[in-house]
Short mmCIF file of C-alpha atoms in Angstrom, two decimals:
data_model
loop_
_atom_site.label_atom_id
_atom_site.label_comp_id
_atom_site.label_asym_id
_atom_site.label_seq_id
_atom_site.Cartn_x
_atom_site.Cartn_y
_atom_site.Cartn_z
CA MET A 191 -3.67 -42.96 2.26
CA LEU A 192 -1.16 -40.15 2.78
CA MET A 193 -2.62 -38.19 -0.11
CA LEU A 194 -6.10 -38.71 1.31
CA ASN A 195 -5.05 -37.36 4.72
CA LYS A 196 -3.32 -34.38 3.12
CA THR A 197 -6.41 -33.69 1.01
CA ASN A 198 -8.63 -33.88 4.10
CA TRP A 199 -6.43 -31.43 6.00
CA THR A 200 -6.36 -28.93 3.10
CA PRO A 201 -9.76 -27.38 2.25
CA ALA A 202 -10.66 -26.96 -1.41
CA SER A 203 -11.88 -23.44 -0.66
CA PHE A 204 -12.43 -20.88 2.07
CA ILE A 205 -15.50 -18.78 2.85
CA LEU A 206 -14.79 -15.06 3.27
CA ASN A 207 -17.44 -13.89 5.72
CA GLY A 208 -17.07 -10.16 5.10
CA VAL A 209 -17.35 -7.90 8.15
CA PRO A 210 -18.34 -10.12 11.11
CA GLY A 211 -21.23 -8.79 13.17
CA LEU A 212 -22.25 -6.32 10.46
CA GLU A 213 -23.63 -8.75 7.85
CA ASP A 214 -26.90 -6.80 7.69
CA MET A 215 -24.95 -3.64 6.91
CA HIS A 216 -22.89 -5.10 4.05
CA LEU A 217 -24.87 -3.26 1.38
CA TRP A 218 -24.37 0.09 3.12
CA ILE A 219 -20.69 -0.60 3.79
CA SER A 220 -20.20 -1.36 0.10
CA PHE A 221 -21.08 2.20 -1.01
CA PRO A 222 -18.07 3.99 0.54
CA PHE A 223 -15.86 1.06 -0.47
CA CYS A 224 -17.03 1.27 -4.07
CA SER A 225 -16.78 5.08 -4.15
CA MET A 226 -13.25 5.09 -2.75
CA TYR A 227 -12.17 2.34 -5.14
CA ALA A 228 -13.56 4.27 -8.12
CA VAL A 229 -11.76 7.45 -7.01
CA ALA A 230 -8.55 5.48 -6.48
CA MET A 231 -8.64 3.89 -9.94
CA VAL A 232 -9.53 7.10 -11.78
CA GLY A 233 -7.05 9.20 -9.79
CA ASN A 234 -4.07 6.85 -10.06
CA CYS A 235 -4.68 6.00 -13.72
CA GLY A 236 -4.99 9.73 -14.38
CA LEU A 237 -1.67 10.38 -12.62
CA LEU A 238 0.06 7.67 -14.66
CA TYR A 239 -1.38 9.18 -17.85
CA LEU A 240 -0.19 12.67 -16.94
CA ILE A 241 3.29 11.54 -15.97
CA HIS A 242 3.61 9.60 -19.23
CA LEU A 243 2.28 12.48 -21.31
CA GLU A 244 3.90 15.55 -19.79
CA ASP A 245 7.58 16.31 -20.42
CA SER A 246 7.74 18.51 -17.32
CA LEU A 247 6.84 15.50 -15.15
CA HIS A 248 9.71 13.35 -16.44
CA ARG A 249 11.68 13.86 -13.25
CA PRO A 250 12.70 11.57 -10.37
CA MET A 251 9.98 12.80 -8.01
CA TYR A 252 7.25 11.96 -10.52
CA TYR A 253 8.79 8.63 -11.49
CA PHE A 254 8.55 7.62 -7.82
CA LEU A 255 4.98 8.95 -7.79
CA ALA A 256 4.23 6.73 -10.81
CA MET A 257 5.60 3.74 -8.85
CA LEU A 258 3.32 4.68 -5.96
CA SER A 259 0.31 4.92 -8.27
CA LEU A 260 1.00 1.53 -9.84
CA THR A 261 1.41 0.01 -6.38
CA ASP A 262 -1.84 1.57 -5.19
CA ILE A 263 -3.76 0.24 -8.20
CA VAL A 264 -2.57 -3.33 -7.65
CA MET A 265 -2.92 -3.12 -3.86
CA CYS A 266 -6.58 -2.12 -3.78
CA SER A 267 -7.54 -4.16 -6.88
CA SER A 268 -6.32 -7.34 -5.20
CA THR A 269 -8.99 -7.06 -2.49
CA ILE A 270 -11.82 -4.60 -3.19
CA PRO A 271 -13.48 -6.35 -6.19
CA LYS A 272 -13.78 -9.54 -4.12
CA ALA A 273 -15.07 -7.57 -1.13
CA LEU A 274 -17.73 -5.93 -3.30
CA SER A 275 -18.78 -9.33 -4.70
CA ILE A 276 -19.25 -10.47 -1.08
CA PHE A 277 -21.31 -7.39 -0.18
CA TRP A 278 -23.44 -7.32 -3.34
CA CYS A 279 -23.72 -10.90 -4.59
CA HIS A 280 -22.83 -12.97 -1.51
CA LEU A 281 -20.04 -14.65 -3.50
CA LYS A 282 -18.04 -15.59 -0.43
CA GLU A 283 -16.20 -18.66 -1.66
CA ILE A 284 -12.56 -18.44 -2.70
CA GLY A 285 -10.35 -21.35 -3.74
CA PHE A 286 -7.44 -22.37 -1.51
CA ASP A 287 -4.81 -21.51 -4.12
CA GLU A 288 -6.66 -18.30 -5.06
CA CYS A 289 -6.58 -17.34 -1.40
CA LEU A 290 -2.81 -17.84 -1.28
CA VAL A 291 -2.37 -15.76 -4.44
CA GLN A 292 -4.48 -12.94 -3.00
CA MET A 293 -2.48 -13.12 0.24
CA PHE A 294 0.76 -12.83 -1.73
CA PHE A 295 -0.41 -9.78 -3.69
CA VAL A 296 -1.83 -8.01 -0.62
CA HIS A 297 1.30 -8.37 1.49
CA THR A 298 3.77 -7.85 -1.36
CA PHE A 299 2.23 -4.58 -2.48
CA THR A 300 1.60 -3.21 1.01
CA GLY A 301 5.33 -3.77 1.52
CA MET A 302 5.97 -2.13 -1.86
CA GLU A 303 3.86 0.87 -0.77
CA SER A 304 6.01 1.32 2.32
CA GLY A 305 9.19 0.94 0.27
CA VAL A 306 8.15 3.52 -2.32
CA LEU A 307 7.28 6.02 0.42
CA MET A 308 10.77 5.46 1.80
CA LEU A 309 12.30 6.07 -1.66
CA MET A 310 10.26 9.26 -2.00
CA ALA A 311 11.62 10.45 1.36
CA LEU A 312 15.16 9.84 0.11
CA ASP A 313 14.25 11.72 -3.08
CA ARG A 314 13.14 14.75 -1.04
CA TYR A 315 16.33 14.50 1.04
CA VAL A 316 18.54 14.61 -2.05
CA ALA A 317 16.45 17.39 -3.65
CA ILE A 318 16.68 19.67 -0.60
CA CYS A 319 20.12 18.83 0.81
CA TYR A 320 21.96 18.32 -2.52
CA PRO A 321 19.97 20.34 -5.09
CA LEU A 322 22.91 20.86 -7.48
CA ARG A 323 23.63 17.12 -7.63
CA TYR A 324 19.97 16.03 -7.69
CA SER A 325 19.81 15.09 -11.38
CA THR A 326 23.21 13.38 -11.31
CA ILE A 327 22.47 11.28 -8.21
CA LEU A 328 18.93 10.20 -9.13
CA THR A 329 19.43 9.20 -12.76
CA ASN A 330 16.91 7.04 -14.62
CA PRO A 331 19.01 3.83 -14.20
CA VAL A 332 19.34 4.49 -10.46
CA ILE A 333 15.58 5.04 -10.12
CA ALA A 334 14.87 1.83 -12.06
CA LYS A 335 17.30 -0.16 -9.90
CA VAL A 336 15.99 1.04 -6.54
CA GLY A 337 12.40 0.54 -7.70
CA LEU A 338 13.16 -3.02 -8.80
CA ALA A 339 15.04 -3.71 -5.56
CA THR A 340 12.05 -2.51 -3.53
CA PHE A 341 9.71 -4.77 -5.50
CA LEU A 342 12.01 -7.80 -5.20
CA ARG A 343 12.41 -7.20 -1.47
CA GLY A 344 8.66 -7.57 -1.06
CA VAL A 345 8.46 -10.62 -3.33
CA PHE A 346 11.27 -12.56 -1.64
CA LEU A 347 10.10 -11.73 1.89
CA ILE A 348 6.43 -12.54 1.21
CA ILE A 349 6.83 -15.76 -0.82
CA PRO A 350 7.59 -17.76 2.39
CA PHE A 351 4.15 -16.74 3.71
CA THR A 352 2.48 -18.85 1.03
CA PHE A 353 4.59 -21.93 1.81
CA LEU A 354 4.21 -21.50 5.58
CA THR A 355 0.44 -21.23 5.15
CA LYS A 356 0.13 -24.06 2.62
CA ARG A 357 1.93 -26.57 4.87
CA LEU A 358 -0.53 -26.12 7.75
CA PRO A 359 -3.34 -28.61 8.49
CA TYR A 360 -6.77 -26.96 8.54
CA CYS A 361 -9.29 -28.59 10.85
CA ARG A 362 -11.06 -25.56 12.39
CA GLY A 363 -13.42 -24.99 9.51
CA ASN A 364 -12.93 -22.90 6.41
CA ILE A 365 -14.73 -19.67 7.34
CA ILE A 366 -12.46 -16.60 7.38
CA PRO A 367 -13.97 -13.61 9.25
CA HIS A 368 -12.54 -11.13 6.78
CA THR A 369 -13.12 -9.60 3.35
CA TYR A 370 -9.82 -10.91 1.98
CA CYS A 371 -7.18 -13.56 2.71
CA ASP A 372 -4.86 -12.11 5.30
CA HIS A 373 -1.92 -14.24 6.42
CA MET A 374 -2.83 -14.56 10.10
CA SER A 375 -6.57 -14.78 9.45
CA VAL A 376 -5.94 -17.88 7.35
CA ALA A 377 -3.28 -19.33 9.68
CA LYS A 378 -5.62 -19.11 12.69
CA LEU A 379 -7.90 -21.68 11.03
CA SER A 380 -5.15 -24.24 11.38
CA CYS A 381 -5.02 -26.78 14.19
CA GLY A 382 -1.25 -27.02 13.74
CA ASN A 383 1.55 -25.02 15.28
CA ILE A 384 1.55 -21.50 13.80
CA LYS A 385 4.40 -20.17 15.96
CA VAL A 386 6.71 -20.03 12.93
CA ASN A 387 4.07 -18.04 11.01
CA VAL A 388 3.73 -15.54 13.87
CA ILE A 389 7.48 -15.10 14.33
CA TYR A 390 8.15 -14.77 10.60
CA GLY A 391 5.29 -12.28 10.24
CA LEU A 392 6.76 -10.07 12.96
CA MET A 393 10.21 -10.38 11.40
CA VAL A 394 8.92 -9.27 7.99
CA ALA A 395 7.05 -6.36 9.60
CA LEU A 396 10.30 -5.21 11.20
CA LEU A 397 12.41 -5.76 8.06
CA ILE A 398 10.01 -3.84 5.84
CA GLY A 399 8.05 -1.42 8.03
CA GLY A 400 10.73 -0.87 10.65
CA PHE A 401 13.50 -0.28 8.11
CA ASP A 402 11.36 2.04 5.96
CA ILE A 403 10.17 4.09 8.94
CA LEU A 404 13.76 4.44 10.14
CA CYS A 405 14.90 5.69 6.73
CA ILE A 406 11.97 8.10 6.48
CA THR A 407 12.67 9.44 9.98
CA VAL A 408 16.38 9.94 9.28
CA SER A 409 15.63 11.58 5.90
CA TYR A 410 13.19 14.09 7.39
CA THR A 411 15.50 14.81 10.32
CA MET A 412 18.22 15.78 7.83
CA ILE A 413 15.69 17.73 5.73
CA LEU A 414 14.50 19.64 8.80
CA ARG A 415 18.07 20.53 9.74
CA ALA A 416 18.76 21.76 6.20
CA VAL A 417 15.53 23.79 6.01
CA VAL A 418 16.05 25.42 9.42
CA SER A 419 19.56 26.48 8.42
CA LEU A 420 18.25 28.48 5.44
CA SER A 421 18.47 32.22 6.01
CA SER A 422 15.34 33.24 4.10
CA ALA A 423 11.86 32.50 5.46
CA ASP A 424 10.54 32.24 1.89
CA ALA A 425 13.24 29.72 1.02
CA ARG A 426 12.36 27.67 4.11
CA GLN A 427 8.67 27.70 3.26
CA LYS A 428 9.34 26.79 -0.38
CA ALA A 429 11.67 23.93 0.57
CA PHE A 430 9.30 22.47 3.11
CA SER A 431 6.25 22.88 0.84
CA THR A 432 7.78 20.35 -1.58
CA CYS A 433 7.45 17.73 1.20
CA THR A 434 3.86 18.36 2.31
CA ALA A 435 2.24 15.97 -0.19
CA HIS A 436 4.66 13.22 0.74
CA ILE A 437 4.09 13.77 4.47
CA CYS A 438 0.34 13.48 3.87
CA ALA A 439 0.90 10.22 1.95
CA ILE A 440 2.92 8.87 4.89
CA VAL A 441 0.16 9.78 7.36
CA PHE A 442 -2.56 8.17 5.20
CA SER A 443 -0.53 4.99 4.80
CA TYR A 444 0.96 4.43 8.25
CA SER A 445 -1.89 5.67 10.51
CA PRO A 446 -4.30 2.76 9.80
CA ALA A 447 -1.32 0.36 9.71
CA PHE A 448 -0.21 1.40 13.21
CA PHE A 449 -3.76 1.26 14.53
CA SER A 450 -4.27 -2.24 13.13
CA PHE A 451 -0.89 -3.47 14.40
CA PHE A 452 -1.27 -2.23 17.97
CA SER A 453 -5.00 -2.97 18.32
CA HIS A 454 -4.43 -6.60 17.33
CA ARG A 455 -1.79 -6.97 20.05
CA PHE A 456 -3.09 -4.75 22.85
CA GLY A 457 -6.78 -4.19 22.15
CA SER A 458 -7.95 -7.52 20.78
CA HIS A 459 -10.39 -8.02 23.69
CA THR A 460 -11.79 -4.48 23.79
CA ILE A 461 -12.06 -3.58 20.10
CA PRO A 462 -14.76 -5.51 18.17
CA PRO A 463 -13.63 -7.70 15.23
CA SER A 464 -15.71 -5.63 12.81
CA CYS A 465 -13.55 -2.60 13.65
CA HIS A 466 -10.38 -4.56 12.88
CA ILE A 467 -11.75 -5.66 9.50
CA ILE A 468 -12.93 -2.17 8.50
CA VAL A 469 -9.57 -0.62 9.49
CA ALA A 470 -7.72 -3.33 7.54
CA ASN A 471 -9.73 -2.41 4.44
CA ILE A 472 -9.21 1.31 5.05
CA TYR A 473 -5.47 0.58 5.19
CA LEU A 474 -5.72 -0.77 1.63
CA LEU A 475 -8.18 1.85 0.36
CA LEU A 476 -7.28 5.17 1.99
CA PRO A 477 -3.76 5.68 0.53
CA PRO A 478 -4.79 4.83 -3.09
CA THR A 479 -7.79 7.14 -2.75
CA MET A 480 -6.06 10.12 -1.15
CA ASN A 481 -2.60 10.05 -2.76
CA PRO A 482 -3.69 11.29 -6.22
CA ILE A 483 -5.95 13.91 -4.61
CA VAL A 484 -3.20 15.21 -2.32
CA TYR A 485 -0.56 15.27 -5.05
CA GLY A 486 -3.03 16.87 -7.46
CA VAL A 487 -3.83 19.65 -4.99
CA LYS A 488 -0.38 20.19 -3.47
CA THR A 489 1.83 19.81 -6.58
CA LYS A 490 1.66 22.87 -8.84
CA GLN A 491 2.89 21.15 -12.00
CA ILE A 492 0.33 18.35 -11.75
CA ARG A 493 -2.40 20.87 -10.96
CA ASP A 494 -1.44 23.04 -13.95
CA CYS A 495 -1.38 20.01 -16.28
CA VAL A 496 -4.87 18.95 -15.17
CA ILE A 497 -6.24 22.48 -15.56
CA ARG A 498 -4.71 22.80 -19.02
CA ILE A 499 -6.13 19.48 -20.22
CA PHE A 500 -9.63 20.18 -18.86
CA SER A 501 -9.58 23.70 -20.28
CA GLY A 502 -9.13 22.20 -23.74
CA SER A 503 -5.67 23.61 -24.41
CA LYS A 504 -4.11 22.19 -27.57
CA ASP A 505 -0.60 22.55 -26.18
CA ILE A 506 -0.66 19.42 -24.08
CA LYS A 507 3.10 18.97 -23.90
CA SER A 508 4.40 21.29 -21.23
CA HIS A 509 7.79 22.75 -20.51
CA SER A 510 9.66 22.79 -17.25
CA ILE A 511 8.61 25.54 -14.91
#
């Protein structure tokens, strides 16, 4: 009898309803989603290929960029294929356990994205403030350790989400007004007490997002002080130009995140649900789409490698510039 009650309270599957209120527009919405996903996959896979191939890109900055590209690939691939199957084929059903797995990947790798951006800020801080010690501070073992620590931080902080969600009784239907399984979107279907879920979600947001933003802010404050103290205008411009791509990546990543966070808490009654869902998908699509473009345009070595390969040069292996 206990197993029967537990089975009744736990649905076998959920129905992902896509973008609520815009069901008739799903086909049109799918085109920018598909285009951005294609650009993200080609751009990030291309970056990984270049960094692996080119000797001049075997440096700390590009190793962190490779981490960012891997994170972006997993982050958008965990949601967009399912969203496109909803838009194109009306395949809205997702198993309960599959939903929990998708939730885990989404939240783990959005946390990983934030962590890698923080590591890249520290990389720029060391490169500008301690240029002579750059290669001795950020050695390959150090980069591997901080990358692994950032990944494990996300894993250990997000795993409780799956258990907190799995324990809940679900008696408010199984229709999720979203394109993917978000923690709170699933928890709101429960008729149980989700206070623990809400509190833990805010705590994780502070531990990951708050800590990373603090580190990024401190790093760029120190960078700004170091750049301003340089006597030459050319040296100041050159030093700051090495940070422009990373600053753009921060803006692309945190802008939709901040909008989503504050609109859910202060504009939930004035902003339509469809806007929340679209912004949530942009949050997962915009950084993977724009990061390889920005780094390709703003980073001279990556740009030169791409030009050389497309020009058909036989000397693919490059030297440090």
